[in-house]
Coordinates of C-alpha atoms and ligand atoms in Angstrom, one line a residue:
X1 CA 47.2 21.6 187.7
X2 CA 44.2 22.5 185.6
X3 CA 43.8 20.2 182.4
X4 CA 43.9 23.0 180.0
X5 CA 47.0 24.9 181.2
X6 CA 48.9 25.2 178.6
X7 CA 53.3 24.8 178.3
X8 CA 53.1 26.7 174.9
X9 CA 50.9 28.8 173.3
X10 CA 50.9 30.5 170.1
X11 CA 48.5 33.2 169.2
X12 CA 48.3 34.4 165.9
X13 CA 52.0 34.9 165.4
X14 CA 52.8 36.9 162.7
X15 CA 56.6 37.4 161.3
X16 CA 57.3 39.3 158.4
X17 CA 61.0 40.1 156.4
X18 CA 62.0 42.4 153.9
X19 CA 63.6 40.7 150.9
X20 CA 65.3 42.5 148.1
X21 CA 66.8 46.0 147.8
X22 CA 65.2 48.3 149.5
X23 CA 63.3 50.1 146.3
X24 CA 62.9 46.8 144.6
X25 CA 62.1 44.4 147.8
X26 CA 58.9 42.9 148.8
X27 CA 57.9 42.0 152.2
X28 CA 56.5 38.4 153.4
X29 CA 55.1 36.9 156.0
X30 CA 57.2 34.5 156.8
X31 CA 54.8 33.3 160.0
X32 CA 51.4 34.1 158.9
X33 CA 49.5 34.1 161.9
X34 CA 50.1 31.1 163.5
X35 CA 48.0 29.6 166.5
X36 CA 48.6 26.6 168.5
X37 CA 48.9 24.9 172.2
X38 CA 50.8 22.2 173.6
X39 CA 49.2 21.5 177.0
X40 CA 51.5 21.0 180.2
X41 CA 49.4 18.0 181.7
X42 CA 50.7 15.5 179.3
X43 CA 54.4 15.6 177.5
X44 CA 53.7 15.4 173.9
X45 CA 55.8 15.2 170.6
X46 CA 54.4 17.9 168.3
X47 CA 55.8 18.0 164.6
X48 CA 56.1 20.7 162.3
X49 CA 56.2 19.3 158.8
X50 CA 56.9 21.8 155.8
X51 CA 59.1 22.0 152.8
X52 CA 61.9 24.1 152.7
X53 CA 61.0 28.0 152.9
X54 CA 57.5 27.4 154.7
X55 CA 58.0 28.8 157.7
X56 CA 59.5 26.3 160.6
X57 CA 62.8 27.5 161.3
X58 CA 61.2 31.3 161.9
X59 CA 58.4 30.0 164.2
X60 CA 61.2 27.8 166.1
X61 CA 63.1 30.5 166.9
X62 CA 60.0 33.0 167.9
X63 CA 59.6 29.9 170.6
X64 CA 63.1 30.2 171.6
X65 CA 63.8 33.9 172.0
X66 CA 65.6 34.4 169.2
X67 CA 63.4 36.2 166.7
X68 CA 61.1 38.7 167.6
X69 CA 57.5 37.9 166.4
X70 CA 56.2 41.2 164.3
X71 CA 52.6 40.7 165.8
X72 CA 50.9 38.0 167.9
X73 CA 52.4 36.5 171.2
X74 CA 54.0 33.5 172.6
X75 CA 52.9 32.3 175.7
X76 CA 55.1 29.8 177.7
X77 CA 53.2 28.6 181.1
X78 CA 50.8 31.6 180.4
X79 CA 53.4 34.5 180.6
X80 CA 54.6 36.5 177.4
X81 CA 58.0 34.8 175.9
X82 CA 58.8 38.1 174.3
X83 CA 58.3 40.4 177.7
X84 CA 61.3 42.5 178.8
X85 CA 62.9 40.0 181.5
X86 CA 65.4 40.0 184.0
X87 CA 68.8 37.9 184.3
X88 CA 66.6 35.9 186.7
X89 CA 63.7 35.4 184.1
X90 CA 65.5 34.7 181.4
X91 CA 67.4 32.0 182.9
X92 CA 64.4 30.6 184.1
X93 CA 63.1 30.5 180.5
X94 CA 66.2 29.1 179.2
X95 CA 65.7 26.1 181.9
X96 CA 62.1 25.6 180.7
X97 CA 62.9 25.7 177.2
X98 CA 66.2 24.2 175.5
X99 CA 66.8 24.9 171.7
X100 CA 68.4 21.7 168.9
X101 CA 69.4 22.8 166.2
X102 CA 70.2 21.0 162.7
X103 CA 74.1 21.4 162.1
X104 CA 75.7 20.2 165.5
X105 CA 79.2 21.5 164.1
X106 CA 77.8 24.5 164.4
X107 CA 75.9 24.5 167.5
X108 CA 79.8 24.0 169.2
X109 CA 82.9 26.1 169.2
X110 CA 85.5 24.5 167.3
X111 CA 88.3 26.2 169.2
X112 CA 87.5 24.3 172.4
X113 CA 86.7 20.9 174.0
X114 CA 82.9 20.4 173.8
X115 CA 83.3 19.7 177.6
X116 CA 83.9 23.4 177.9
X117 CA 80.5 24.2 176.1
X118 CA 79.0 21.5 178.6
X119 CA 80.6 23.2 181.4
X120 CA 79.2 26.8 180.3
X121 CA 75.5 25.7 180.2
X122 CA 75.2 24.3 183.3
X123 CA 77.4 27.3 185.2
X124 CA 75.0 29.8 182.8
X125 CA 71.8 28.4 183.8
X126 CA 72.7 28.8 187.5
X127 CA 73.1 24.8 187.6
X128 CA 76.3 24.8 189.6
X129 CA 78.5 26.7 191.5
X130 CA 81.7 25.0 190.3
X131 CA 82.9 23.2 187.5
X132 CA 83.4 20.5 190.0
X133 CA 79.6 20.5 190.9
X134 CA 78.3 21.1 186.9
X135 CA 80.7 17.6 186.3
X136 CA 77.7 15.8 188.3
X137 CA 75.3 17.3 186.0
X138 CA 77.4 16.6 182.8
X139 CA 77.6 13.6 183.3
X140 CA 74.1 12.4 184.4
X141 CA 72.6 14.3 181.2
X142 CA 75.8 12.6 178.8
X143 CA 74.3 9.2 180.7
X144 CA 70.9 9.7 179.8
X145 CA 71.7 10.4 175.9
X146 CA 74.2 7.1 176.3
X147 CA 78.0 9.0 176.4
X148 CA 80.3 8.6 178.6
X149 CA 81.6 11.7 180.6
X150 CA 85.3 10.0 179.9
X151 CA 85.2 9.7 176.5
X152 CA 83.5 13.5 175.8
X153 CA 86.0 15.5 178.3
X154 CA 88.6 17.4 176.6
X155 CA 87.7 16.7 172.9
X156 CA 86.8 19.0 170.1
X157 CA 83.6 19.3 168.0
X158 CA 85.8 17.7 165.1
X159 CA 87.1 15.0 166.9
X160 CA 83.2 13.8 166.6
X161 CA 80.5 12.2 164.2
X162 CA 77.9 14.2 163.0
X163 CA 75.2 11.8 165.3
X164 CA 77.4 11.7 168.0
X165 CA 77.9 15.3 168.3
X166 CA 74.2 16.1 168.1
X167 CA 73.9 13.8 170.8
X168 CA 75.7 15.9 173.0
X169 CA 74.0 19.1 172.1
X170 CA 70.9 17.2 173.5
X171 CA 72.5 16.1 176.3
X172 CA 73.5 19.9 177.3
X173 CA 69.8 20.6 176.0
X174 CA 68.9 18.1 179.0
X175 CA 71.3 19.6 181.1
X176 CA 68.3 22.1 182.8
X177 CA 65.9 19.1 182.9
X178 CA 63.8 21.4 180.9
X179 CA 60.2 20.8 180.2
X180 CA 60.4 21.4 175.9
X181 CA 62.9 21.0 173.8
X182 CA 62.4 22.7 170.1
X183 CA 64.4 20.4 168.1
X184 CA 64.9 22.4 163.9
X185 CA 65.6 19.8 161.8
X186 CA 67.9 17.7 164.2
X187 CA 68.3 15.0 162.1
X188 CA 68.6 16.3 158.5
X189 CA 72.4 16.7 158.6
X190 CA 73.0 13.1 160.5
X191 CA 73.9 9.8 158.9
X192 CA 70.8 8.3 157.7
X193 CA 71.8 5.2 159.6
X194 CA 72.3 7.2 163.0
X195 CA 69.1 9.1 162.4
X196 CA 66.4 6.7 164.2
X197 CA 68.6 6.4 167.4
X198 CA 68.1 10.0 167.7
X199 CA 64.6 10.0 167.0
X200 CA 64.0 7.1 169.0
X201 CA 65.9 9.0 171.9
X202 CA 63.3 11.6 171.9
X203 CA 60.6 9.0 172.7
X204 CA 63.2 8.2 175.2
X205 CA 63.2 11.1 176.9
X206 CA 59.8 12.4 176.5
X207 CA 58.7 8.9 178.9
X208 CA 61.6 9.4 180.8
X209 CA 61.7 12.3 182.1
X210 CA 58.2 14.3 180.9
X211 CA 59.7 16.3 178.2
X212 CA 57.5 17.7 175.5
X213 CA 59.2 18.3 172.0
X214 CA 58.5 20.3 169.0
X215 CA 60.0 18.4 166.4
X216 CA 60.5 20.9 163.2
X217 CA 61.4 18.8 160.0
X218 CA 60.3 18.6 156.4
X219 CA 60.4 14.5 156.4
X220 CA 57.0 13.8 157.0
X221 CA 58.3 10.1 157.1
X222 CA 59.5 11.0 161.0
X223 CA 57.3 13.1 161.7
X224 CA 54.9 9.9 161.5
X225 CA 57.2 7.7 163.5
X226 CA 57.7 10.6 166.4
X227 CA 54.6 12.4 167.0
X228 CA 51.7 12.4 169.2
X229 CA 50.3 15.7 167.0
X230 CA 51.8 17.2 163.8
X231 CA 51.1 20.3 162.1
X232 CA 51.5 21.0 158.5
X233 CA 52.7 24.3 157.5
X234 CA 52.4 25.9 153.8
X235 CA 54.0 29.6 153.3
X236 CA 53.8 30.3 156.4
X237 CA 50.6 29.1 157.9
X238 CA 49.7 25.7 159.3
X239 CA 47.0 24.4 156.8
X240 CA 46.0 21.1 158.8
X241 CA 46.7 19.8 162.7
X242 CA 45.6 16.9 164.6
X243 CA 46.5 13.6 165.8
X244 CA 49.4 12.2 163.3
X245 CA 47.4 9.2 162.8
X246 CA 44.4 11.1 162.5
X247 CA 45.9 13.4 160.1
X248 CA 48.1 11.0 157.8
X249 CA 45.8 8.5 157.6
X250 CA 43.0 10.9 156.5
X251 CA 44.8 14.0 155.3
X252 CA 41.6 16.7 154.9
X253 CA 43.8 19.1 153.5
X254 CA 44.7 18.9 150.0
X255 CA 48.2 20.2 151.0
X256 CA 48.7 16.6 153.1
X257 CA 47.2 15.2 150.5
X258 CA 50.2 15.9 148.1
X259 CA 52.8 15.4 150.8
X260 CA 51.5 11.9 150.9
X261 CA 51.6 11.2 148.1
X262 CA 55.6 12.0 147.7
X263 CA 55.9 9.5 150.1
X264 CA 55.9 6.1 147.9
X265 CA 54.7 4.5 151.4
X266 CA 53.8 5.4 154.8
X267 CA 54.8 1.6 155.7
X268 CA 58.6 2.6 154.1
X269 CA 58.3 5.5 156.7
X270 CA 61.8 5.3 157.3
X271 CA 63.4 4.7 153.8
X272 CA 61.5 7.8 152.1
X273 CA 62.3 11.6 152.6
X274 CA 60.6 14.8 150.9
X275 CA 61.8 17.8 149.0
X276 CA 59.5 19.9 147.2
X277 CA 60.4 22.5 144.5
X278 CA 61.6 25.8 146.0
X279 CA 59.5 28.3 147.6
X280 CA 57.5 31.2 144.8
X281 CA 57.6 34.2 146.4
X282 CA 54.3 35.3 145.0
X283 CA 52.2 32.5 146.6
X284 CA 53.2 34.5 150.1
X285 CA 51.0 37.0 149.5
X286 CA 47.9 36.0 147.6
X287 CA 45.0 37.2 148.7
X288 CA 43.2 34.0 148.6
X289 CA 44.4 30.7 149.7
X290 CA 48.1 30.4 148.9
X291 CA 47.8 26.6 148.0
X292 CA 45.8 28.0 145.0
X293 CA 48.2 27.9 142.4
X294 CA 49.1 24.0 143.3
X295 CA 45.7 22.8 144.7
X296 CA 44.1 19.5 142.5
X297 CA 40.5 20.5 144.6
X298 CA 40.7 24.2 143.9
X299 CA 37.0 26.0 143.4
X300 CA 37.0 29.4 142.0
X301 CA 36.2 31.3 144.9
X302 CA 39.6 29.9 146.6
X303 CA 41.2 32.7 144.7
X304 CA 39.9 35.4 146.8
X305 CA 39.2 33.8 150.2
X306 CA 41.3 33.2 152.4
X307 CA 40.7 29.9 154.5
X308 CA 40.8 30.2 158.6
X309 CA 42.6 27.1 160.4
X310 CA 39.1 26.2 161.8
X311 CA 38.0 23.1 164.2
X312 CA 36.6 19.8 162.9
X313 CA 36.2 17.7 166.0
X314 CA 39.6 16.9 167.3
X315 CA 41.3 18.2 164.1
X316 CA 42.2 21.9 162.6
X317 CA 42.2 22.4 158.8
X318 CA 42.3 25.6 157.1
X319 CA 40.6 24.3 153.7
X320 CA 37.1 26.4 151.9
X321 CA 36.3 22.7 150.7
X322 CA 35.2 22.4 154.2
X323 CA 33.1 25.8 154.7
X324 CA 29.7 24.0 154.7
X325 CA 31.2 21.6 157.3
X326 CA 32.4 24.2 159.1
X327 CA 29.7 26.3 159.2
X328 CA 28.0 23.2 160.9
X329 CA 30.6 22.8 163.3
X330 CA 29.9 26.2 164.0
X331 CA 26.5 26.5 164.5
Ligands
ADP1 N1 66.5 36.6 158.2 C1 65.7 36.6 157.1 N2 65.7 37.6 156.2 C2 64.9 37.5 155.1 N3 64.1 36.5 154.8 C3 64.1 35.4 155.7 C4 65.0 35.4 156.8 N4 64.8 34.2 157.5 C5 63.9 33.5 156.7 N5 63.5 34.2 155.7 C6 62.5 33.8 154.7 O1 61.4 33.4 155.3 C7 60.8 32.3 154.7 C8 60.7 31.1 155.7 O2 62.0 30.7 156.0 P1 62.3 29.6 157.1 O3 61.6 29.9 158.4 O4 63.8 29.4 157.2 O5 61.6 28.3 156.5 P2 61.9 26.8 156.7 O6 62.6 26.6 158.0 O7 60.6 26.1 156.7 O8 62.7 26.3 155.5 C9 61.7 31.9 153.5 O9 61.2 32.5 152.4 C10 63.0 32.6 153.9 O10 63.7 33.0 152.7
MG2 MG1 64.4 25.6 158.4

């Protein structure tokens, strides 16, 4: 396998939505041309760190097939996610790539056991022939998360913990063995005390088994503890990537900059969590850089240029205080 084949790619992904009434609405881009790559030589855990309204949930579900992106493509192992495809293809997709989501309750039907969700995955995804057969599966994947088969069969979604449940919607994530998981928000609805087993379990099964993860959450605080790369996102675009030690212990982009400093201490990872003021509708579609209005490095011409994510070494930032580096880099 070539180093630079890539598991995911993003190419300028674009998603925009119509808000308001039809004569009064405004259109934004929720995804405002988003690029990025998580290479399939080496499983990697790559975060996507925004407050509420930036973006995340509507890239995460352009990865999984379940929002069309309005422009721009993603690419999983080099082919077009959002071709036409058959039975065949798609369940080949859906084997690659498995989908967490952030309310377990309602990831499961309450008006049957979860086993029956459990047994529908693996007979779905062409894992078994039988129920008998997809038991073996069950089972293994319910191991790897720590369940027990014996104590899962036959119960309901409300018979369960909030942690434990979202433990079995990653073990029937596992179920395919697939080679990503996008996990939105998995741990914002799960007892703060339960939360790190979960995260740790990632780690887990990243070594484990080779799984790569996008790891979509607004607490920067886990994103440290979890990822190999994180990406911050603001209105829609990512504003800085990199390395997450790279990136949070030398935040370039005055964005990172601020998120950092909501977190009282990176050493109190754990203990801290972030929620910025609501989303301004407006700031979606300035012409110049959208952090404008809340930037503390701001120069004037920021208000009618828009920055490009660009390269610095290892590191992406999309920030005009770095044009004359840039234009180094470039040349
Ligand atoms: N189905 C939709 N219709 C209209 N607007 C939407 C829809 N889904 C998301 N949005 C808007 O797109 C923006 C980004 O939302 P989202 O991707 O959910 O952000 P996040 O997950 O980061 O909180 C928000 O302003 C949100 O209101
Ligand atoms: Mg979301």
């Amino acid at each position: 396998m070539l180093a630079e084949d890539n598991l995911l790619e993003l190419r300028n992904v674009y998603r925009e939505f119509r808000i308001g009434t039809a004569l009064f609405g405004t259109t934004i881009a929720a995804v405002d041309g988003v690029t990025l790559r998580l290479k399939s030589d080496l499983p990697a855990i790559l975060s996507i760190v925004g407050e509420s309204g930036s973006g995340k949930s509507t890239l995460a579900r352009m990865i999984l097939r379940l929002l069309e992106p309005s422009g721009g493509q993603v690419l999983l192992d080099n082919e077009n996610v959002w071709e036409s495809k058959t039975k065949d293809e798609l369940i080949s997709f859906k084997r690659t790539v498995q989908p967490i989501f952030q309310s377990p309750h309602d990831s499961f039907n309450p008006l049957r056991p979860v086993s029956d969700s459990l047994y529908d995955t693996a007979l779905n995804l062409d894992l078994a022939k039988s129920r008998v057969q997809a038991e073996e599966y069950i089972a293994q994947s319910l191991k790897d998360v720590g369940l027990d088969w014996k104590r899962i069969q036959g119960r309901y979604s409300t018979a369960f913990s909030g942690g434990e449940l979202q433990r079995v919607s990653i073990a029937r994530a596992l179920l395919p063995r697939p080679r990503l998981i996008v996990a939105d928000e998995p741990v914002s609805m799960v007892d703060a005390s339960l939360r790190m087993n979960i995260i740790n379990l990632f780690a887990e099964l990243k070594e484990t088994f080779g799984i790569s993860f996008i790891y979509v959450t607004h607490d920067i605080s886990t994103a440290y503890y979890i990822s190999d790369v994180i990406a911050i996102m603001y209105r829609g675009e990512i504003v800085e990537s990199g390395a997450v030690k790279d990136v949070l212990s030398d935040p370039y982009h005055p964005y990172t900059e601020l998120l950092l400093g909501s977190v009282p201490s990176i050493g109190e990872k754990w203990a801290s969590r972030i929620e910025l003021s609501g989303m301004e509708i407006e700031e979606y579609n300035l012409i110049g850089c959208k952090f404008y209005p809340r930037c503390q490095r701001r120069q004037e011409h920021c208000h009618n240029v828009r920055p490009r994510l660009v390269s610095m070494g290892d590191r992406s930032v999309a920030c005009l205080i770095y044009r004359d580096d840039m234009d180094k880099h470039a040349s």
